Tab-separated table of C-alpha atoms in Angstrom:
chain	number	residue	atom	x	y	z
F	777	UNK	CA	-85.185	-25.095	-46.584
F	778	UNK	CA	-83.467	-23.228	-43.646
F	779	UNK	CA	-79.931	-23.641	-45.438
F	780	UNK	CA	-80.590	-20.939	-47.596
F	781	UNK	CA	-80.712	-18.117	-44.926
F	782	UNK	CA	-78.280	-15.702	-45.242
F	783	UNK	CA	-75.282	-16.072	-42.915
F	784	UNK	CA	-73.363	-13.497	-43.652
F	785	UNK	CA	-74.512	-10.845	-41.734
F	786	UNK	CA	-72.551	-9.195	-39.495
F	787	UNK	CA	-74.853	-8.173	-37.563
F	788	UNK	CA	-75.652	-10.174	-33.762
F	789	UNK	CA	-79.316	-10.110	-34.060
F	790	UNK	CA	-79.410	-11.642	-37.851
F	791	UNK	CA	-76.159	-14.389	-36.814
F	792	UNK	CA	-78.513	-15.280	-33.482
F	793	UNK	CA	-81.889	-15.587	-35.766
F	794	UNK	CA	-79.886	-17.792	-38.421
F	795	UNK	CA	-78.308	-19.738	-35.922
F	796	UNK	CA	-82.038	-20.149	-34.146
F	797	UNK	CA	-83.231	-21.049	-37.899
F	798	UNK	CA	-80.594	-23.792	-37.997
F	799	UNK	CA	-81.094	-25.031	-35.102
F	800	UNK	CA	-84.674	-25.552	-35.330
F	801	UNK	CA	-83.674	-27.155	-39.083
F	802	UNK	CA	-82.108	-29.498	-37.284
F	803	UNK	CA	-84.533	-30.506	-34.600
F	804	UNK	CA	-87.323	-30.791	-37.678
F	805	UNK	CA	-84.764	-33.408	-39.978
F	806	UNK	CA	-83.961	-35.281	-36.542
F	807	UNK	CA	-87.527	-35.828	-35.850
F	808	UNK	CA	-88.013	-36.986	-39.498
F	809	UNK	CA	-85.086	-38.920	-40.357
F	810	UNK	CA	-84.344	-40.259	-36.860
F	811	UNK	CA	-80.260	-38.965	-36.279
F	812	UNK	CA	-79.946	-37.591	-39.514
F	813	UNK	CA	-76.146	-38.643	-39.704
F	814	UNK	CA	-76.440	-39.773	-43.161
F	815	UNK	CA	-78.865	-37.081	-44.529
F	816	UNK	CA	-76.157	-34.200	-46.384
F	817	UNK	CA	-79.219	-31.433	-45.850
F	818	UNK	CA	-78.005	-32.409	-42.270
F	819	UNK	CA	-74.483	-32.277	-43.279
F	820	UNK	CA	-75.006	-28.710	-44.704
F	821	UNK	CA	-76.846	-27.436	-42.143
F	822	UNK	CA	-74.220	-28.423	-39.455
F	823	UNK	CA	-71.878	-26.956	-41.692
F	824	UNK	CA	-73.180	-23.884	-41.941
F	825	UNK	CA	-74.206	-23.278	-38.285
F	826	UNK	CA	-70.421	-23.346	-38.120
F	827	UNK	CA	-69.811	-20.455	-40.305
F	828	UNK	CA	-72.429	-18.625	-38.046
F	829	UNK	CA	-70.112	-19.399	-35.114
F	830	UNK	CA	-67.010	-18.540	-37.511
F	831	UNK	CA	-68.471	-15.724	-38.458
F	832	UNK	CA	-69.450	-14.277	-35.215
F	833	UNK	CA	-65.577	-15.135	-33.590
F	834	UNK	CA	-66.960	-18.356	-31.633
F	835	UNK	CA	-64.256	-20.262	-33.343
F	836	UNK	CA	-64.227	-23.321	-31.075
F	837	UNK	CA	-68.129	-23.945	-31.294
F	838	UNK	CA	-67.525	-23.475	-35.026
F	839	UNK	CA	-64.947	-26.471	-34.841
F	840	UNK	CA	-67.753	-28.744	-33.197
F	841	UNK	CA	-70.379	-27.602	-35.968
F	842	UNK	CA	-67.822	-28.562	-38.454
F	843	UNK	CA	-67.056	-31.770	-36.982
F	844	UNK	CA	-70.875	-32.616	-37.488
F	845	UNK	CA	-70.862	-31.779	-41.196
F	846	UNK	CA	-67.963	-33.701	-41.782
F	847	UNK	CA	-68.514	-36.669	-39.963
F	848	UNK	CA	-72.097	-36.717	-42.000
F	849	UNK	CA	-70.535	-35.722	-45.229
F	850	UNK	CA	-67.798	-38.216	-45.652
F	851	UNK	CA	-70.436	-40.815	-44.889
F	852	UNK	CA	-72.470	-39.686	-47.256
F	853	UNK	CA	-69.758	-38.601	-50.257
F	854	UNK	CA	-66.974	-40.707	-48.650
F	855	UNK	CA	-62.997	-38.619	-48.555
F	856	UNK	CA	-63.800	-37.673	-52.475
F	857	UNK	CA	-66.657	-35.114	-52.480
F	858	UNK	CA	-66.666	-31.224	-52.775
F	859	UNK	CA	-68.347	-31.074	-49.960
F	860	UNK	CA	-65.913	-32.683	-47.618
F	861	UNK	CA	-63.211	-30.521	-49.072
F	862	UNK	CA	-64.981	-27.048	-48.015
F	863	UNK	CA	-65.933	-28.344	-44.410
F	864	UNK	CA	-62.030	-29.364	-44.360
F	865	UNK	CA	-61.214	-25.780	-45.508
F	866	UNK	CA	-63.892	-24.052	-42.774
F	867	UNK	CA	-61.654	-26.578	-40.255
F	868	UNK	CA	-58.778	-25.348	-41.601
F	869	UNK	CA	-59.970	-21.299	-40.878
F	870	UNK	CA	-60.995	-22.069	-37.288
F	871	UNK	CA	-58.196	-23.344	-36.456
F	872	UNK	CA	-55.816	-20.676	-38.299
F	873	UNK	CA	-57.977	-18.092	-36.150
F	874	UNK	CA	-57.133	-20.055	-33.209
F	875	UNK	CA	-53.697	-20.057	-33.823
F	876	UNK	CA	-53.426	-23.977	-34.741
F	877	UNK	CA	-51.341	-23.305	-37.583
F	878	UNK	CA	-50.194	-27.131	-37.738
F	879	UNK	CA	-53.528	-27.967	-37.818
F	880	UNK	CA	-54.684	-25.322	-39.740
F	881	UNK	CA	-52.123	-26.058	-42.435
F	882	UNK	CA	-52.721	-29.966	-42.679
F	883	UNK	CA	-56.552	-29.581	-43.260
F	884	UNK	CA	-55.627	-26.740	-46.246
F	885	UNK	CA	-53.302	-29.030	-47.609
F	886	UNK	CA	-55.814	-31.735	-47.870
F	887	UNK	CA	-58.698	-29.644	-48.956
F	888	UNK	CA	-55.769	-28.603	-51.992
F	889	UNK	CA	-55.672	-32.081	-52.788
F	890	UNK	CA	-59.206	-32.496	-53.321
F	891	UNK	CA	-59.960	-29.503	-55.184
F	892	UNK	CA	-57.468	-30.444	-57.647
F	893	UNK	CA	-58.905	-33.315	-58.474
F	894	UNK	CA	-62.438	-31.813	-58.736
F	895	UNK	CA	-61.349	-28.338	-60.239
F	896	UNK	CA	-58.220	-28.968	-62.293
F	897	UNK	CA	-55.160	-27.028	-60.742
F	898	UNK	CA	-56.279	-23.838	-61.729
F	899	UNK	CA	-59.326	-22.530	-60.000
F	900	UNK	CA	-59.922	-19.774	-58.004
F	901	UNK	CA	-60.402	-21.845	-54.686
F	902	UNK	CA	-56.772	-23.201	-55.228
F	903	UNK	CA	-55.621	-19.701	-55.607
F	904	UNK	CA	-57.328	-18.758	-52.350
F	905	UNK	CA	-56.195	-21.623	-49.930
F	906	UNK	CA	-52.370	-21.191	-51.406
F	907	UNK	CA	-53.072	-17.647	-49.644
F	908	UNK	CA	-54.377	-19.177	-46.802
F	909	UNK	CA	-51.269	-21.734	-46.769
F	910	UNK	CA	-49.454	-18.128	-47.221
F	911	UNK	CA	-50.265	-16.414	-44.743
F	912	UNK	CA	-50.007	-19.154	-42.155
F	913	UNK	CA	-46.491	-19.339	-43.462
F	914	UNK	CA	-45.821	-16.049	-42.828
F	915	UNK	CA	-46.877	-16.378	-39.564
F	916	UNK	CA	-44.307	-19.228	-39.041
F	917	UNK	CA	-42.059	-16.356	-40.230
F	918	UNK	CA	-41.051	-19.120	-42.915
F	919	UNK	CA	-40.990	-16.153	-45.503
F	920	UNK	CA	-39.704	-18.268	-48.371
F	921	UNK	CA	-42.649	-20.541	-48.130
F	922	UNK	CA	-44.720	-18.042	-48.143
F	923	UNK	CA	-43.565	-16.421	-50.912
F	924	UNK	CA	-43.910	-19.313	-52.937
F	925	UNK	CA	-47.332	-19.928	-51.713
F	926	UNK	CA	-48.566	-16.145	-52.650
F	927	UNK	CA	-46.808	-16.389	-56.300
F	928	UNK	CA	-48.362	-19.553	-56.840
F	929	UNK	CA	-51.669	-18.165	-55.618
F	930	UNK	CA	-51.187	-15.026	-58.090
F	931	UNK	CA	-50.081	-17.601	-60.924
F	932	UNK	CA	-53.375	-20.018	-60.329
F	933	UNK	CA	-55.541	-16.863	-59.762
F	934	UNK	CA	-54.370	-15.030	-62.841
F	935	UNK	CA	-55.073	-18.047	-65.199
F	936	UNK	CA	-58.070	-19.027	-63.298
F	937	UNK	CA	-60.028	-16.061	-63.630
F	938	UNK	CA	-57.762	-13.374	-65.944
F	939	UNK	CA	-55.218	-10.752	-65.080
């Protein structure tokens, strides 16, 4: 299975060979399942030849890989799954890296929603997208909402996982 590859190398040569691996995972489930577009190994695999892309700065060709995954996910899972969440987080990265913070902001606020339903409100995934929604607040220079955001983030993190 060609989703297991390791994508987080840094390094160009490894990001180009996963993203060739992917790829070529792609082409393979096409040719056996036809489109693939409600197959979640398909889903996955989109969704992590976006990382790849996120990884290596390509943030808008990222955004299209995502778009895959999550257009095959929520078929799959419907709006509820896990899954849908972190491809609406990834969304939510690209699009802080491009400067979207509206959009950016609106996809972490959704992906909040879901984890707390699947994780409970304290969970170490909340406590990192309240940074995210942090730091995108800071940006705005709305320094009050970020503040809350980062004590929250401290508060969830602290009980999630210890002080």
């Amino acid at each position: 299975n060609n989703n297991n590859i390791n994508i987080n190398s840094s390094d160009n040569n490894n990001s180009l060979q996963a993203l060739d691996c992917l790829h070529t995972s792609l082409r393979l489930r096409k040719a056996i399942l036809g489109d693939g577009s409600h197959n979640l190994d398909v889903g996955t695999t989109w969704n992590n030849v976006g990382r790849v892309h996120f990884q290596r700065g390509e943030y808008e060709q990222g955004m299209e890989a995502y778009k895959q995954a999550l257009r095959i996910r929520r078929a799959v899972l419907g709006d509820g799954g896990i899954d849908v969440a972190a491809t609406l987080f990834n969304m939510g990265q690209a699009h802080h890296q491009l400067c979207e913070r509206d959009e950016a902001m609106a996809l972490y606020t959704e992906f909040l929603k879901m984890a707390k339903l699947h994780f409970g409100e304290y969970h170490r995934d909340i406590a990192i997208v309240l940074t995210c929604m942090g730091q995108v607040n800071h940006e705005e220079k709305h320094y009050q909402k970020a503040m809350e955001a980062f004590q929250e983030a401290l508060r969830v993190g602290r009980t999630a996982l210890g002080p």
